[in-house]
Short mmCIF file of C-alpha atoms in Angstrom, two decimals:
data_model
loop_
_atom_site.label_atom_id
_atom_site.label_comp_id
_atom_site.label_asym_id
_atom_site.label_seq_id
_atom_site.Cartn_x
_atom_site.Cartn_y
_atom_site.Cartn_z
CA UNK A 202 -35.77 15.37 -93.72
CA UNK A 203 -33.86 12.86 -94.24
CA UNK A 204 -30.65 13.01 -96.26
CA UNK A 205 -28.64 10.29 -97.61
CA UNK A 206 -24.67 11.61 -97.00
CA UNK A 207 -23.75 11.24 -100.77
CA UNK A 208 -22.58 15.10 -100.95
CA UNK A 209 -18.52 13.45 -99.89
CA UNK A 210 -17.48 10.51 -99.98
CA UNK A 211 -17.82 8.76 -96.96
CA UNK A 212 -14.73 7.97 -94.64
CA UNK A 213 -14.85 3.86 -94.56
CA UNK A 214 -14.02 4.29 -90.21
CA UNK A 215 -16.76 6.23 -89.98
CA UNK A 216 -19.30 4.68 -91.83
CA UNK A 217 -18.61 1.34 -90.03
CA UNK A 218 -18.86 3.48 -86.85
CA UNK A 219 -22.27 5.09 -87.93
CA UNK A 220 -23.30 1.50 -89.23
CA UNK A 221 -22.86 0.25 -85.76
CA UNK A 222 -24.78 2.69 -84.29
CA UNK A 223 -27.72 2.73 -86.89
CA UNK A 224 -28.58 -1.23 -85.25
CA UNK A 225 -31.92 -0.75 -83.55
CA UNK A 226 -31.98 -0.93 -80.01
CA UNK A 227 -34.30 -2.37 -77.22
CA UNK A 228 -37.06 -0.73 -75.14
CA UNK A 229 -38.57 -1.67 -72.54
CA UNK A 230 -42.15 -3.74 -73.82
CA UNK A 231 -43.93 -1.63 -71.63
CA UNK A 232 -42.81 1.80 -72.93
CA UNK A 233 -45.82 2.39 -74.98
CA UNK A 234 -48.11 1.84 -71.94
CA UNK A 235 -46.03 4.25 -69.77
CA UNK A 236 -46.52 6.74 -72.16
CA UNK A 237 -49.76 6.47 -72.96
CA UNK A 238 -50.59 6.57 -68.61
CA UNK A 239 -48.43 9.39 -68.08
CA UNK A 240 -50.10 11.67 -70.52
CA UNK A 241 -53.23 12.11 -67.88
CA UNK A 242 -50.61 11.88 -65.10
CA UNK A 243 -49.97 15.52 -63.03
CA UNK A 244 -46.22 14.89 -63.71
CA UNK A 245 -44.11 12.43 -65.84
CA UNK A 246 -44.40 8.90 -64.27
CA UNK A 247 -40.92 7.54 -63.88
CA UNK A 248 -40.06 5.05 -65.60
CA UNK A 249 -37.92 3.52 -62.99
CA UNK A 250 -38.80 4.41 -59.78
CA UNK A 251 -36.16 2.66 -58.15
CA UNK A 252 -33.36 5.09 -58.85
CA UNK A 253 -32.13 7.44 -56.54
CA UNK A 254 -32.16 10.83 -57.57
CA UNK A 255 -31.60 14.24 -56.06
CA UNK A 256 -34.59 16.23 -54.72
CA UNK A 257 -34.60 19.90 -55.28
CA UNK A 258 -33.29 21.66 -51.97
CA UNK A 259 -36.96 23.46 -51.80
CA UNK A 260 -38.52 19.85 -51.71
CA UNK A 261 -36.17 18.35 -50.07
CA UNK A 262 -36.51 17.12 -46.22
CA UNK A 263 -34.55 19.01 -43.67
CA UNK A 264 -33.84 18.38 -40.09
CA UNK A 265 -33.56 21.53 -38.17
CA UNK A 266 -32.87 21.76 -34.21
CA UNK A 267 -34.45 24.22 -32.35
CA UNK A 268 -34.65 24.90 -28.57
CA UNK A 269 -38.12 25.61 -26.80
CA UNK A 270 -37.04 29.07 -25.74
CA UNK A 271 -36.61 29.88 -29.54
CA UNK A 272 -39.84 28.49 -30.04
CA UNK A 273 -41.39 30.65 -28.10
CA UNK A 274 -39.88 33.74 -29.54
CA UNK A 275 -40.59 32.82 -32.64
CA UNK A 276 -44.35 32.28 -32.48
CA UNK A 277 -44.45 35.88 -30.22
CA UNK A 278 -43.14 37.56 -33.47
CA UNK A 279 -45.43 35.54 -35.64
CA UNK A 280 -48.17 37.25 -33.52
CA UNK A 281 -47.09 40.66 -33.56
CA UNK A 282 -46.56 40.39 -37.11
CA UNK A 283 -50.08 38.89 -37.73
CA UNK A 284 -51.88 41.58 -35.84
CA UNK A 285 -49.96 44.53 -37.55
CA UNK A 286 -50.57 42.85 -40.93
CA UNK A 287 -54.20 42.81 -40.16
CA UNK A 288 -54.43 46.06 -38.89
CA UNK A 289 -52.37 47.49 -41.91
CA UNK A 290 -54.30 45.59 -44.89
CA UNK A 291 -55.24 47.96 -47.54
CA UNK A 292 -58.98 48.54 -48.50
CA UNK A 293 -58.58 47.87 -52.33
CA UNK A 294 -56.81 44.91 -51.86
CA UNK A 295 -58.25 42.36 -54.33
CA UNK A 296 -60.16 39.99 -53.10
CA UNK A 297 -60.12 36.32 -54.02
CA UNK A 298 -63.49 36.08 -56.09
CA UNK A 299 -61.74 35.30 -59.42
CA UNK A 300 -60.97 32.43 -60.16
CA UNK A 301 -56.81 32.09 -60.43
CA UNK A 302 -56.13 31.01 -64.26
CA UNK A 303 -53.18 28.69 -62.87
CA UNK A 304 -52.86 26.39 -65.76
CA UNK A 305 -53.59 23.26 -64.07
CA UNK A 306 -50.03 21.26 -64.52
CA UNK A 307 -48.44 24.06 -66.12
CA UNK A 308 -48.31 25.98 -63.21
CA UNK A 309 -44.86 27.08 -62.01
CA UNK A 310 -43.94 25.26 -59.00
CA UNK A 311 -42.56 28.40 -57.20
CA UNK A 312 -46.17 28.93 -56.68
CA UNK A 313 -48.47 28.08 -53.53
CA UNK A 314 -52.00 28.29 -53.05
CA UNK A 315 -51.32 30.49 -50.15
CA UNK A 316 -50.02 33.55 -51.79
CA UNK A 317 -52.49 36.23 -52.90
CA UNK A 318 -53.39 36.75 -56.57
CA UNK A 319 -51.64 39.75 -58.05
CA UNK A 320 -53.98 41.73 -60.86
CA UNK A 321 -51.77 41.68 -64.09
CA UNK A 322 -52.70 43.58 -67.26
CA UNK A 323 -51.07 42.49 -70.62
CA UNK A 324 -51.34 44.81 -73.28
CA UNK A 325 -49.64 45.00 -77.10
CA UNK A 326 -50.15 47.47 -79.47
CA UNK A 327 -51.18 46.09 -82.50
CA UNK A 328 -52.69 47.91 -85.42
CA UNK A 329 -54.59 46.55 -88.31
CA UNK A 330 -55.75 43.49 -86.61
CA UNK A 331 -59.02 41.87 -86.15
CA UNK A 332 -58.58 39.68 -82.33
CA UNK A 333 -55.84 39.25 -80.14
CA UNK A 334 -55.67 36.03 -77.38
CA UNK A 335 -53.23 35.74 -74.71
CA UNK A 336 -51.89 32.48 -74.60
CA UNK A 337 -49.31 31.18 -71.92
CA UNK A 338 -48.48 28.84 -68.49
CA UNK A 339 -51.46 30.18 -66.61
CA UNK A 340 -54.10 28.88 -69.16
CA UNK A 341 -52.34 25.83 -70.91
CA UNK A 342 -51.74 27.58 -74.05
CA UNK A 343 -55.41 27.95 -75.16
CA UNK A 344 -56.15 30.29 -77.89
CA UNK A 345 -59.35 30.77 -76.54
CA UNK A 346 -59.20 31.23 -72.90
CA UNK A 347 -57.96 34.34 -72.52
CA UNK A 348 -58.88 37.02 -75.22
CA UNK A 349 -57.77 40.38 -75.19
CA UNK A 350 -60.06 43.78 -75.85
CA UNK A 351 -58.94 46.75 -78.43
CA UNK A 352 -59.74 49.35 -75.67
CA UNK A 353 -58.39 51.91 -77.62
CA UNK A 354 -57.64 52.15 -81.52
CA UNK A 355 -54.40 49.50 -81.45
CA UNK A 356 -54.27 49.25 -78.26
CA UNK A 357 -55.39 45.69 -76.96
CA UNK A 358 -55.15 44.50 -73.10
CA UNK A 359 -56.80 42.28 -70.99
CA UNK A 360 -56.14 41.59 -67.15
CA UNK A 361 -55.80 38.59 -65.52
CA UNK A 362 -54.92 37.52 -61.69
CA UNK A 363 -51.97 35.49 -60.99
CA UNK A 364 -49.91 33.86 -58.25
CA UNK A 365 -46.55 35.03 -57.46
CA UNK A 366 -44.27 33.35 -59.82
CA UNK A 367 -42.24 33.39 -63.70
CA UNK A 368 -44.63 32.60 -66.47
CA UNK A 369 -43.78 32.12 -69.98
CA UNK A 370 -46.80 33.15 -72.69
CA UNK A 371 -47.08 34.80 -76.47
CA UNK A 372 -50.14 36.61 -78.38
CA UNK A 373 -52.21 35.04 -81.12
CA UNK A 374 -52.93 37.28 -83.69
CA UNK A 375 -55.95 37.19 -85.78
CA UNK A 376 -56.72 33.71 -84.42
CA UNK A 377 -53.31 31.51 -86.20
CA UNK A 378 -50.02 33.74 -85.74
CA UNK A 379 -47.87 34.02 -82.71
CA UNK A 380 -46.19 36.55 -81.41
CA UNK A 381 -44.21 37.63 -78.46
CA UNK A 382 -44.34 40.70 -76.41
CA UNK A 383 -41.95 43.21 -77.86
CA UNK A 384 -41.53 44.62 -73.55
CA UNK A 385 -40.34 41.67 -71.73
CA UNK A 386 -37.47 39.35 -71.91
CA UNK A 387 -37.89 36.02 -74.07
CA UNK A 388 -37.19 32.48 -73.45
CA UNK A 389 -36.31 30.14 -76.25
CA UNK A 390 -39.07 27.34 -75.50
CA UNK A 391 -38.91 23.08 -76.09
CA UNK A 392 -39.94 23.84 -79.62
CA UNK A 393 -37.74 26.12 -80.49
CA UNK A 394 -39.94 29.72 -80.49
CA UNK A 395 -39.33 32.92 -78.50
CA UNK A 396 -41.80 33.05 -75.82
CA UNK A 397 -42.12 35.98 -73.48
CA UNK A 398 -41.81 35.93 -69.94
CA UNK A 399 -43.07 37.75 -67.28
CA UNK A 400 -42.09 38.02 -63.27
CA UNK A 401 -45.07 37.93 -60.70
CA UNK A 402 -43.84 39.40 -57.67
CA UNK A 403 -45.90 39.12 -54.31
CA UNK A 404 -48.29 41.47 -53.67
CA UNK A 405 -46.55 44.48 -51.57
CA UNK A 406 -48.85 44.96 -48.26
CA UNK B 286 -56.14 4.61 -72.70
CA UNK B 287 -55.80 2.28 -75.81
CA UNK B 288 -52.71 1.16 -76.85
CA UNK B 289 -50.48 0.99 -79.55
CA UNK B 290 -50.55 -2.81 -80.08
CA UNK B 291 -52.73 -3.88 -82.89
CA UNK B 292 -52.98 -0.11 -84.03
CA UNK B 293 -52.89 0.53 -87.81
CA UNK B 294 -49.19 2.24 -87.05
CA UNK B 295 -49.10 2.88 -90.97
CA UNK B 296 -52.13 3.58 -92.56
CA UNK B 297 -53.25 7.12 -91.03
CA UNK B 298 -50.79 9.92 -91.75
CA UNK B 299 -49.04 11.60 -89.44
CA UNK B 300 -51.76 15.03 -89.76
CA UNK B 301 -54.84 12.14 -89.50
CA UNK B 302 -53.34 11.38 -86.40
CA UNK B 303 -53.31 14.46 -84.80
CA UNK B 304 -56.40 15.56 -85.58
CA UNK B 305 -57.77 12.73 -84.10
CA UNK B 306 -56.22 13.74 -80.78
CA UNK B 307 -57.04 17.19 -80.75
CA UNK B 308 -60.59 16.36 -81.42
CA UNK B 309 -60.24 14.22 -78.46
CA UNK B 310 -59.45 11.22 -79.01
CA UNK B 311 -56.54 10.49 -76.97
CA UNK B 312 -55.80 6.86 -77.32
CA UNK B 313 -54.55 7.55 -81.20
CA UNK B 314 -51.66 9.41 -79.50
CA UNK B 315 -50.41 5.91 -79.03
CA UNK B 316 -49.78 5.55 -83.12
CA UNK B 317 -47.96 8.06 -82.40
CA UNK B 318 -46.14 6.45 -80.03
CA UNK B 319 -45.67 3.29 -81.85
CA UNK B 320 -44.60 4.90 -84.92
CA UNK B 321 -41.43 6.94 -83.47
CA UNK B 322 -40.25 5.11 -80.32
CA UNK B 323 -37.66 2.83 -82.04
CA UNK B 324 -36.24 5.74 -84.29
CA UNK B 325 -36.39 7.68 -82.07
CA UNK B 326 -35.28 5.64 -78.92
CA UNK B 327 -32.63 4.58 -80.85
CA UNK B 328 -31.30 8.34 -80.88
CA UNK B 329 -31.52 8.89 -77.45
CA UNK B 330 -29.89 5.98 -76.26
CA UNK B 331 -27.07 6.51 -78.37
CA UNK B 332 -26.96 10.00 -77.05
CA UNK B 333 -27.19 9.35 -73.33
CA UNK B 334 -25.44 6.03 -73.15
CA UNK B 335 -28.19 4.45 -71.06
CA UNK B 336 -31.35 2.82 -71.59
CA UNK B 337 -33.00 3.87 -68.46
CA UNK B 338 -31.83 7.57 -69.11
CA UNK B 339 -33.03 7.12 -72.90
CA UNK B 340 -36.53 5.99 -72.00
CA UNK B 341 -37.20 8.79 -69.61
CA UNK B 342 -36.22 11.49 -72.44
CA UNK B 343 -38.11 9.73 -74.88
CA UNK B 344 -41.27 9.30 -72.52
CA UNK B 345 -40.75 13.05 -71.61
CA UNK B 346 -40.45 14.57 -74.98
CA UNK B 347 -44.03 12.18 -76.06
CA UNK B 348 -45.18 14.22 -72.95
CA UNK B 349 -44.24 17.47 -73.55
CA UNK B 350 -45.37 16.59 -77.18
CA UNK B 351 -48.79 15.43 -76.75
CA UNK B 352 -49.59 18.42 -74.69
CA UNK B 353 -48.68 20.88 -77.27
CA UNK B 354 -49.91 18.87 -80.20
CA UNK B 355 -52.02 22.10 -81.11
CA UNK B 356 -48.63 24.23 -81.11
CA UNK B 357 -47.11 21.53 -83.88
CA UNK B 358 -47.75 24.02 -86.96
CA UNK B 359 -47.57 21.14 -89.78
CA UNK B 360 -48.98 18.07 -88.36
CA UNK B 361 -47.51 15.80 -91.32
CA UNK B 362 -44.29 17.27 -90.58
CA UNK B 363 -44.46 15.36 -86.80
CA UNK B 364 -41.64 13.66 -86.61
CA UNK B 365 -39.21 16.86 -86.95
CA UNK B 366 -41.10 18.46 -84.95
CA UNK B 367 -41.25 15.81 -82.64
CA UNK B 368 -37.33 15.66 -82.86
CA UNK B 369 -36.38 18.88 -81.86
CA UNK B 370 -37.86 18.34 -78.72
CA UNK B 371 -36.47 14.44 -78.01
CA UNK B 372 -32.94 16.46 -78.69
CA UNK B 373 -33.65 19.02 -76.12
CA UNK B 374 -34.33 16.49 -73.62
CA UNK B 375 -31.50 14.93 -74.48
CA UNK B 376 -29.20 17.39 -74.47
CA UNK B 377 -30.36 18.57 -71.03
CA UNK B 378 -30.56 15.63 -69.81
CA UNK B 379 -26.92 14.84 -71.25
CA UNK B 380 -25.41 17.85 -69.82
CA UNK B 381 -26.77 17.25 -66.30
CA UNK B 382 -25.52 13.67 -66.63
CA UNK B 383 -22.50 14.39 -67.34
CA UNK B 384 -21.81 16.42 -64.13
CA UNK B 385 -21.72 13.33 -62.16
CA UNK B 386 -19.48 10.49 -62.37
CA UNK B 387 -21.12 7.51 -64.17
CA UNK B 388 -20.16 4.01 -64.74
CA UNK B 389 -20.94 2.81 -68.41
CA UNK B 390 -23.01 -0.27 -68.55
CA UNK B 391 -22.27 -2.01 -71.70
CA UNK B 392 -25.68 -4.01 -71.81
CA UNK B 393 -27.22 -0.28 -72.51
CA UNK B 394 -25.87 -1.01 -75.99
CA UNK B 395 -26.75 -4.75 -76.07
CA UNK B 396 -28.59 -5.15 -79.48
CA UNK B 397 -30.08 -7.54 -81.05
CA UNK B 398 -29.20 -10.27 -82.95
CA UNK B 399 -25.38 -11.29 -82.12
CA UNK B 400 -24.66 -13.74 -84.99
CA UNK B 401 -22.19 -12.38 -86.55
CA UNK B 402 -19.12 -14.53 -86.89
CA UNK B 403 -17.26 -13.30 -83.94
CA UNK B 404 -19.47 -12.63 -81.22
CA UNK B 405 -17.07 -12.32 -78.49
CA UNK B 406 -14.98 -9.59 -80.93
CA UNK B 407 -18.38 -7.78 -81.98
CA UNK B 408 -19.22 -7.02 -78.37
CA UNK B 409 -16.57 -5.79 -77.51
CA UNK B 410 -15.87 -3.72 -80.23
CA UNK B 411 -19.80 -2.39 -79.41
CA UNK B 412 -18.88 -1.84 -76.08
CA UNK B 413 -15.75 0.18 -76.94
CA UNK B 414 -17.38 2.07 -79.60
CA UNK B 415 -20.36 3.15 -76.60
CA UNK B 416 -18.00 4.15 -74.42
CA UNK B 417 -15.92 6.08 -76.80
CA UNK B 418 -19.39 7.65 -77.77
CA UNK B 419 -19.80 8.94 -74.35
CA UNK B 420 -16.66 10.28 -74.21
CA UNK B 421 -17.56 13.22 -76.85
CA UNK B 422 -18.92 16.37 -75.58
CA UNK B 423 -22.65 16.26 -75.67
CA UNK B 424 -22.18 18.99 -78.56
CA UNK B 425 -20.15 16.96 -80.61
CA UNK B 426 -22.17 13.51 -79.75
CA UNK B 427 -25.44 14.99 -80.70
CA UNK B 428 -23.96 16.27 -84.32
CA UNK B 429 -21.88 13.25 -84.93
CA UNK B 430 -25.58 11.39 -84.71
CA UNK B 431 -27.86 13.68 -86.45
CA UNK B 432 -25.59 13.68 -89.20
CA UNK B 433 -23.79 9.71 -89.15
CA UNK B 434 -26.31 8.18 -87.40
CA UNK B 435 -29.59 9.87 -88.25
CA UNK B 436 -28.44 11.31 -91.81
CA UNK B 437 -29.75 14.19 -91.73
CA UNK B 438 -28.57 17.35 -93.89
CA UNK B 439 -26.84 20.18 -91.98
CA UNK B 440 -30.10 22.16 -92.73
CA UNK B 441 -32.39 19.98 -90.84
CA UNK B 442 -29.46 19.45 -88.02
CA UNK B 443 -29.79 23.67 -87.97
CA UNK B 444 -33.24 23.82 -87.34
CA UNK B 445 -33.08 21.30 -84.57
CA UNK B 446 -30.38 22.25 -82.78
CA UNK B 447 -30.72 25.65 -83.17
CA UNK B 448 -27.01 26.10 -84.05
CA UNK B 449 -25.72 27.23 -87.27
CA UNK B 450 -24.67 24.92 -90.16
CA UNK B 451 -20.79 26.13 -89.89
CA UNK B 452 -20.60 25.30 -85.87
CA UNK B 453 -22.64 22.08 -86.38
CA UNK B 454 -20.13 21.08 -89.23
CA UNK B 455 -16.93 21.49 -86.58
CA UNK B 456 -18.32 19.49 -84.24
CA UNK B 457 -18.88 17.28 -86.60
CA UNK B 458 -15.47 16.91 -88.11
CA UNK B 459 -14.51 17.49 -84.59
CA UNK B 460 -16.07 14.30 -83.40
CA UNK B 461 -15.29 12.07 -85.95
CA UNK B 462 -11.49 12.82 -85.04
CA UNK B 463 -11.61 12.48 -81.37
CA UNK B 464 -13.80 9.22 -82.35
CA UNK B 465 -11.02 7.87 -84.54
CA UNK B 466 -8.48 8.67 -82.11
CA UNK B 467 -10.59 7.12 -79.08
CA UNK B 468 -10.83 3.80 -80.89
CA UNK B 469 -7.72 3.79 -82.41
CA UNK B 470 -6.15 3.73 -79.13
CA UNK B 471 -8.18 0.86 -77.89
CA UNK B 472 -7.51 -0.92 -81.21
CA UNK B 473 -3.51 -0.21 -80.25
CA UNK B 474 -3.03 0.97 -83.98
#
């Protein structure tokens, strides 16, 4: 990978500049140990907890004034919104006894354990192949959670509940190649591949 | 977790390495670990003009890395891969920097060893030189390195920046002349 510059000669300025910048450079002693503690962490450990940075605004604490009268309003609506919801829910609605393939710390923050699971089917057509496996967000990029079933000659699906949110996945083909899904748009990920994305939208009532 | 002190850092290859942590045996991440943090660290301070900044790229990027080690196609090739995703971090992490008004420290770029035979000169030629490096647009800044810094060919910059060879070698030449001009001016030449 690495390439000695010896294609032009080198500009003297420049080389003392690059020179300069080439001298190694201090880390903290610790870094190693950091690393090593954050990789069973939920989230990247901060290195320096100290600093001040800026919360997202859907994390972030808000004070909001309100006056008792509009509390009151408010939680009458909540209840006559309730009660029609209730009365309204439809029969086939899917009920929670899947488990939700979240990902564990993959899974989109948008997300909240609150909102329903919402049935989605993947499906590629693929001829000419032996096994097909979704991988993506929801099941942290294992080849062998989720595999999909030919249900018809090239046709390959496989369903799988989700919470409301934007998840990024591809197919394995035949066990080692990846693909993406030629329907949806596609992110360019960390490593550089096209993955495909896909928009779960709350369950309409 | 084991760490990386004491660890054979040279002995196992790169692909050994891996292996052993996808069969579950997370501790030898940390060869990893001990193996690319000053190359690498090196990069991203240079490219975010901040130790602090530099070591939560690196950390994240080891991160990211370690839980996609069974994405990383050609295990004895870890380091590029490795790279490609320090200089994401680092670019996103440059860009949102640079939004916001920062003060340069100058013992960021505090290296080792002062003994040459004008300290006082040296340092502040260093400090000059940082601060002229943060001037550049993270585009330019990141190709100036790669290629000065890192020597890499324009191939290898291609596949890690995901920019062609002809833009990379703009910024390049681009960057070396706002460089030149930056410390000239300091230099009152």
């Amino acid at each position: 990978m690495r390439c000695k510059v010896a294609e032009q000669a080198r500009d003297p300025f420049i080389e003392q500049v690059a020179n300069e910048l080439r001298r190694p450079v201090r880390l903290d002693p610790r870094f190693d140990e950091r690393v090593m503690a954050a990789l069973d962490a939920p989230a990247v450990i901060p290195l320096h907890p100290g600093r001040q940075t800026r919360r997202p605004w859907l994390v972030r604490t808000w004070t909001v004034r309100v006056s008792p009268i509009a509390i009151g309003i408010a939680a009458a609506l909540v209840g006559v919104v309730a009660i029609g919801a209730w009365q309204l829910r439809p029969v086939d609605q899917v009920q929670v006894a899947m488990q939700p393939i979240d990902g564990g710390n993959l899974l989109p923050v948008s997300n909240t354990a609150e909102e329903p699971l919402v049935v989605h089917q993947f499906t590629l057509y693929r001829k000419d192949i032996t096994s097909l496996a979704l991988v993506g967000e929801f099941n942290s990029w294992d080849d062998t959670a989720t595999p999909m079933t030919e249900v018809s000659k090239g046709v390959w699906t496989v369903s799988v509940p989700l919470r409301p949110g934007v998840y990024q996945y591809q197919f394995i083909v035949d066990g080692t190649k990846r693909e993406t899904d030629p329907a949806v748009p596609q992110v360019e990920s960390d490593f550089g591949s096209p993955n495909s994305v896909v928009t779960i939208s709350p369950k309409v009532p | 977790m084991t760490l990386s002190r004491g660890l054979p850092i040279q002995n196992d290859s790169d692909a050994a390495v891996v292996a052993r942590v996808l069969a579950g045996e997370s501790g030898a991440y940390a060869i990893i670990v001990a193996r690319y943090r000053a190359q690498y660290g090196r990069y991203a301070v240079r490219m975010l003009g901040s130790r602090e900044d530099a070591e939560e790229a690196l950390q994240d990027a080891f991160v990211r890395a370690y839980r996609s080690l069974a994405k990383c196609d050609d295990p004895d090739r870890f380091g590029p891969w490795f790279f490609r995703i320090l200089a994401n971090r680092c670019r996103t992490a440059g860009t949102r920097r640079s939004r916001r008004e920062r003060t340069f420290v100058s013992d960021d770029f505090a290296l080792h060893g002062a003994s040459e035979e004008h300290p006082a000169e040296r340092a502040a030629w260093r400090e000059e030189l940082a601060r002229a490096l943060q001037r550049l647009d993270v585009d330019q800044r990141e190709a100036f390195l790669l290629k000065h810094v890192e020597e890499l060919g324009y191939d290898d910059m291609a596949v890690i920046t995901g920019v062609g060879v002809s833009a990379l070698k703009m910024r390049v030449k681009r960057a070396c002349e706002r460089l030149r001009m930056l410390l000239h001016e300091v230099q009152g030449g």
